[in-house]
XYZ file of C-alpha atoms in Angstrom:
427
model
C -50.801 110.904 197.521
C -50.473 110.229 201.248
C -50.730 112.677 204.139
C -51.155 112.431 207.893
C -54.249 113.672 209.739
C -54.736 113.885 213.510
C -57.982 112.609 214.982
C -59.647 114.375 217.958
C -58.294 111.605 220.199
C -54.738 112.396 219.150
C -54.145 109.375 216.890
C -52.571 109.911 213.486
C -54.464 108.626 210.460
C -53.209 108.278 206.910
C -55.154 110.292 204.331
C -54.896 108.644 200.914
C -55.902 110.888 198.028
C -56.969 108.722 195.110
C -57.915 109.167 191.495
C -60.050 106.506 189.849
C -57.039 105.282 187.845
C -54.955 104.907 191.021
C -57.836 103.035 192.628
C -57.865 100.599 189.708
C -54.122 100.080 190.174
C -54.620 99.164 193.831
C -57.300 96.645 192.875
C -54.940 95.061 190.358
C -52.160 94.902 192.928
C -54.046 93.754 196.016
C -57.092 91.760 194.888
C -56.736 88.136 196.033
C -59.391 87.131 193.510
C -57.405 88.507 190.574
C -54.177 86.940 191.852
C -55.902 83.535 192.061
C -57.332 83.888 188.563
C -53.942 84.872 187.130
C -52.649 81.537 188.465
C -55.565 79.859 186.713
C -54.512 81.518 183.446
C -50.967 80.198 183.916
C -52.407 76.712 184.416
C -54.533 77.080 181.263
C -51.428 78.098 179.282
C -49.708 74.918 180.410
C -52.842 73.039 179.348
C -52.389 74.378 175.802
C -48.788 73.144 175.795
C -49.930 69.754 177.079
C -52.545 69.530 174.304
C -49.908 70.318 171.660
C -47.698 67.567 173.083
C -50.306 64.988 172.000
C -48.906 65.391 168.470
C -45.567 63.999 169.614
C -44.856 60.259 169.365
C -45.542 57.880 172.248
C -42.352 56.106 173.300
C -42.448 53.333 175.881
C -39.326 51.654 177.210
C -39.434 48.639 179.498
C -36.344 46.979 180.956
C -36.328 44.008 183.339
C -33.783 41.772 184.997
C -35.007 38.481 186.435
C -34.027 35.171 187.987
C -35.185 32.198 185.911
C -35.748 28.847 187.587
C -35.047 25.460 185.986
C -37.706 24.153 183.594
C -39.787 21.065 184.420
C -40.989 18.848 181.530
C -43.672 16.158 182.065
C -46.347 14.184 180.280
C -49.915 15.435 180.008
C -50.882 12.974 182.767
C -48.180 14.559 184.940
C -45.958 11.523 184.691
C -42.351 11.100 183.518
C -41.259 14.453 184.973
C -37.712 15.513 184.234
C -35.882 18.739 185.032
C -34.158 20.820 182.404
C -31.398 23.110 183.491
C -31.974 26.755 182.489
C -29.774 29.840 182.557
C -30.777 31.695 185.717
C -30.171 35.303 184.693
C -32.860 36.814 182.459
C -32.835 40.225 180.830
C -35.369 42.047 178.657
C -35.407 45.413 176.946
C -38.465 46.455 174.970
C -38.807 49.758 173.069
C -42.195 50.621 171.543
C -42.757 53.739 169.399
C -46.130 54.937 168.091
C -46.711 58.114 166.067
C -50.341 58.933 165.408
C -50.881 60.293 161.909
C -54.669 60.349 161.919
C -57.018 60.403 164.916
C -60.217 61.577 163.292
C -59.512 65.187 164.338
C -59.392 64.371 168.050
C -55.916 65.861 168.626
C -56.693 69.118 166.813
C -60.002 69.395 168.670
C -58.198 68.840 171.971
C -55.735 71.644 171.166
C -58.552 73.999 170.238
C -60.394 73.121 173.455
C -57.279 73.946 175.471
C -56.914 77.284 173.672
C -60.564 78.072 174.285
C -60.098 77.132 177.935
C -57.284 79.712 178.101
C -59.583 82.333 176.546
C -62.289 81.432 179.033
C -59.901 81.839 181.973
C -58.682 85.185 180.622
C -62.222 86.461 180.092
C -63.223 85.234 183.547
C -60.425 87.271 185.118
C -61.375 90.335 183.055
C -64.995 90.001 184.166
C -63.900 89.783 187.805
C -61.746 92.859 187.231
C -64.776 94.731 185.844
C -66.912 93.663 188.830
C -64.293 94.790 191.346
C -63.758 98.102 189.568
C -67.478 98.859 189.380
C -67.965 98.010 193.056
C -65.044 100.287 193.967
C -66.363 103.098 191.752
C -69.762 102.853 193.435
C -68.145 103.184 196.867
C -65.827 105.948 195.607
C -68.689 108.022 194.190
C -70.866 107.441 197.251
C -67.971 108.645 199.398
C -67.735 111.757 197.244
C -71.503 112.238 197.396
C -71.444 112.067 201.207
C -68.598 114.591 201.313
C -70.581 116.967 199.080
C -73.726 116.536 201.164
C -71.736 117.187 204.348
C -70.346 120.364 202.810
C -73.862 121.577 201.955
C -75.092 120.795 205.482
C -72.118 122.620 207.000
C -72.916 125.675 204.875
C -76.526 125.540 206.045
C -75.378 125.205 209.656
C -73.320 128.352 209.175
C -76.325 130.204 207.716
C -78.553 128.897 210.498
C -76.093 130.105 213.143
C -76.123 133.602 211.656
C -79.906 133.555 211.643
C -80.015 132.375 215.267
C -77.670 135.189 216.280
C -79.930 137.659 214.478
C -83.059 136.273 216.136
C -81.367 136.416 219.545
C -80.618 140.105 218.985
C -84.248 140.713 218.085
C -85.318 138.727 221.153
C -83.107 140.893 223.343
C -84.757 143.934 221.769
C -88.196 142.487 222.409
C -88.904 142.154 218.714
C -89.025 138.338 218.674
C -90.456 135.614 220.842
C -88.484 133.042 222.780
C -90.397 130.447 220.803
C -88.810 131.784 217.604
C -85.349 131.229 219.027
C -86.288 127.719 220.189
C -87.535 126.704 216.750
C -84.309 127.750 215.084
C -82.242 126.004 217.726
C -84.261 122.823 217.121
C -83.581 123.198 213.395
C -79.879 123.629 214.180
C -79.861 120.401 216.211
C -81.503 118.582 213.299
C -78.818 119.884 210.926
C -76.042 118.850 213.306
C -77.543 115.374 213.659
C -77.744 115.135 209.856
C -74.052 116.073 209.649
C -73.121 113.409 212.221
C -75.072 110.775 210.287
C -73.313 111.762 207.052
C -69.924 111.567 208.773
C -70.719 108.128 210.189
C -71.960 106.863 206.827
C -68.727 108.163 205.323
C -66.682 106.235 207.930
C -68.553 103.011 207.142
C -68.145 103.467 203.394
C -64.484 104.442 203.794
C -63.838 101.224 205.729
C -65.516 99.132 203.027
C -63.534 100.827 200.263
C -60.279 100.257 202.186
C -61.084 96.538 202.277
C -61.898 96.547 198.573
C -58.566 98.215 197.729
C -56.470 96.292 200.254
C -55.508 99.428 202.187
C -54.736 99.347 205.933
C -57.706 99.747 208.238
C -58.001 103.339 209.393
C -56.817 104.878 206.136
C -58.927 107.894 205.162
C -59.658 107.900 201.442
C -60.039 111.321 199.868
C -61.470 111.251 196.315
C -59.013 113.626 194.660
C -60.767 114.257 191.350
C -63.827 116.537 191.236
C -65.895 113.802 189.570
C -69.073 115.837 189.972
C -67.704 118.494 187.574
C -66.174 116.058 185.078
C -67.437 116.033 181.509
C -68.497 112.652 180.131
C -69.063 111.525 176.566
C -72.645 111.566 175.367
C -72.505 109.033 172.540
C -75.639 107.802 170.839
C -77.174 104.558 172.045
C -76.363 102.825 168.754
C -72.652 103.463 169.331
C -72.834 102.054 172.860
C -74.708 99.008 171.555
C -72.037 98.407 168.911
C -69.128 98.844 171.340
C -70.739 96.647 173.994
C -71.321 93.822 171.510
C -67.565 93.804 170.836
C -66.211 94.274 174.374
C -68.693 92.785 176.845
C -67.098 89.800 178.588
C -70.349 87.853 178.946
C -70.899 87.989 175.181
C -67.327 86.885 174.576
C -67.578 84.056 177.114
C -70.823 82.887 175.518
C -69.023 82.822 172.163
C -66.167 80.816 173.673
C -68.644 78.349 175.193
C -70.282 77.966 171.773
C -66.932 77.217 170.104
C -66.055 74.772 172.891
C -69.311 72.923 172.274
C -68.422 72.715 168.577
C -65.028 71.205 169.422
C -66.708 68.709 171.740
C -68.910 67.754 168.801
C -65.785 67.186 166.694
C -64.375 64.962 169.446
C -67.597 62.948 169.449
C -67.345 62.552 165.652
C -63.729 61.387 165.940
C -64.890 58.359 167.946
C -66.647 57.119 164.789
C -63.476 57.311 162.685
C -60.465 54.937 162.563
C -57.142 55.785 164.176
C -53.977 55.382 162.067
C -50.450 55.341 163.455
C -46.910 54.471 162.416
C -45.585 51.876 164.866
C -42.158 50.492 165.621
C -40.872 47.980 168.154
C -37.569 46.506 169.216
C -37.289 43.623 171.709
C -33.983 42.488 173.149
C -34.427 39.407 175.389
C -32.320 36.685 176.882
C -32.099 33.789 177.360
C -34.242 32.157 174.655
C -36.858 30.356 176.733
C -39.241 29.178 174.002
C -36.682 26.447 173.140
C -36.130 23.443 175.382
C -33.714 23.302 176.867
C -33.474 27.119 177.054
C -30.645 28.641 175.045
C -28.337 30.966 176.984
C -28.244 33.677 174.323
C -29.829 37.110 173.638
C -32.436 37.467 170.891
C -33.189 40.823 169.243
C -36.405 41.276 167.195
C -37.692 44.508 165.647
C -40.405 45.692 163.306
C -41.945 48.844 161.834
C -45.327 49.268 160.196
C -48.660 51.036 160.059
C -51.390 50.269 162.573
C -55.108 50.892 162.128
C -57.532 50.794 165.048
C -61.302 50.980 164.796
C -63.613 50.231 167.724
C -66.671 48.580 166.181
C -68.671 49.286 169.342
C -68.580 53.011 168.440
C -71.173 52.259 165.742
C -73.841 51.738 168.386
C -72.343 53.748 171.286
C -70.756 56.932 169.958
C -73.683 57.925 167.760
C -75.699 58.787 170.863
C -72.824 60.847 172.269
C -72.577 62.644 168.918
C -76.276 63.522 169.003
C -75.888 64.840 172.553
C -72.895 66.977 171.524
C -74.858 68.370 168.584
C -77.717 69.404 170.881
C -75.260 70.994 173.318
C -73.792 73.031 170.451
C -77.268 74.234 169.513
C -77.988 75.088 173.149
C -74.749 77.100 173.402
C -75.666 79.002 170.228
C -79.122 79.778 171.621
C -77.585 80.874 174.923
C -75.334 83.326 173.049
C -78.446 84.826 171.436
C -80.067 85.183 174.883
C -76.984 86.944 176.281
C -76.966 89.347 173.312
C -80.619 90.174 173.887
C -80.064 90.768 177.600
C -77.053 92.980 176.882
C -79.085 95.011 174.385
C -81.744 95.605 177.037
C -79.188 96.569 179.680
C -77.422 99.056 177.400
C -80.729 100.623 176.335
C -81.818 100.987 179.964
C -78.437 102.319 181.136
C -78.205 104.804 178.266
C -81.720 106.087 178.943
C -80.896 106.565 182.642
C -77.611 108.259 181.712
C -79.331 110.824 179.483
C -82.032 111.252 182.136
C -79.352 112.114 184.722
C -78.500 115.272 182.745
C -82.155 116.317 182.774
C -82.259 115.657 186.517
C -79.168 117.833 187.059
C -80.673 120.670 185.059
C -83.902 120.384 187.032
C -82.073 120.263 190.372
C -79.932 123.261 189.444
C -83.050 125.266 188.650
C -84.687 124.068 191.866
C -81.627 125.059 193.905
C -81.582 128.498 192.292
C -85.288 129.034 192.973
C -84.990 127.727 196.535
C -82.082 130.071 197.211
C -84.001 133.045 195.826
C -87.071 132.057 197.849
C -84.937 131.747 200.996
C -83.492 135.224 200.509
C -86.949 136.759 199.926
C -88.504 135.033 202.947
C -85.461 135.872 205.071
C -85.777 139.587 204.227
C -89.503 139.511 204.867
C -88.957 137.753 208.178
C -86.327 140.233 209.279
C -88.796 142.983 208.441
C -91.490 141.124 210.406
C -93.513 140.454 207.269
C -93.276 136.608 207.422
C -93.844 133.973 210.093
C -91.146 131.808 211.630
C -92.751 128.758 210.012
C -92.330 130.382 206.602
C -88.662 130.877 207.334
C -88.188 127.268 208.439
C -89.975 125.995 205.343
C -87.746 128.127 203.112
C -84.651 126.874 204.930
C -85.666 123.221 204.545
C -86.568 123.773 200.906
C -83.147 125.302 200.220
C -81.340 122.458 201.983
C -83.237 119.766 200.056
C -82.677 121.511 196.731
C -78.940 121.957 197.313
C -78.568 118.336 198.402
C -80.492 117.242 195.302
C -78.144 119.252 193.082
C -74.923 117.759 194.458
C -76.440 114.273 194.290
C -77.483 114.830 190.665
C -73.886 115.682 189.681
C -72.596 112.444 191.170
C -75.470 110.501 189.609
C -74.253 111.523 186.138
C -70.830 110.010 186.880
C -72.385 106.847 188.294
C -74.697 106.411 185.286
C -71.747 106.869 182.915
C -69.526 104.338 184.689
C -72.435 101.911 184.915
C -72.769 102.055 181.128
C -69.034 101.412 180.714
C -69.303 98.505 183.172
C -72.162 96.919 181.230
C -70.152 97.360 178.029
C -67.107 95.766 179.719
C -64.952 98.869 179.288
C -64.051 99.927 182.840
């Protein structure tokens, strides 16, 4: 949802309220990286079609028209030369057809490689999509965290102003020292500086998120959903491990690389096998030049048959390539195992941090409650001249830190949850 806000300088700025789902839609629409990778997928699809076309017959047609000079006949010692008149117009039409019926599995392996290349391109785009979404979510949640922190600071500024007014009244009545007023005013300046820093950090982060989403510079992004109050699923680690093994793009890409290595091994094996094809040829030529004098007529010759080709050099060349392909297949299989192990570690770590974030929120909530109660007690004691100004400042700082810790802990739960979904490839 869009709205217009006026800046202090009088310039209108667009406020763009966004949910996480709408943010994902903007990434899909505006990301140059995703657009480029979609083109790569289109190219890979054409590659699959091109690989399938290798099953079609090869047809070569050659047509020529030529000028033929007169023949010259002579002895082997170059003597007794005599010219033989030849028809001057020559024509030739040659049609050659070859249909491969057995290539040692090379054609099928080529088709499978093209299909796997398409899968690889698709998974690569999905991984880029996950990266972009997670980066945007991080900026989105940080923006929300800064807004929450600014709200807490503003509330503390309001409380501090009331306290300053109260101290000023006591100072006017001679019940407080000027030094007491000065200390609170210094604390107020610190709070105001903290608010300015939060607002500036928010501007910087807002600008970065606008670039990520492809929004015009100067757009103010307002996270519309109260993510800090959202309820997230608390599945067991085993369930996350199982889901991640099925959906993580790195695991899937490692599996595709392993299958590609296996197809490359099949291609290497095909070099050791004969190639069989049905062949056909038709030649239409004129004049007949292998007779002397040349005969001014057209001659048509055709044949069909079966051709077998076997490169004997493959016996001492291709075996080394086959061994290399076999080792590459084994390496790809081992790499898949490494990726699975790394994913298992990442999910375990992310799940532990996610569950810890709930404990941190509970702790911060209790701390905020205790800090608020302590502030109220010290405030009453101070107003009754039973506590020092330093005690009041300490209570105020303690309350501010506890409240900031609580709002941060709520956002940290959301971040930990989305991080787990990102690792699992489910954003």
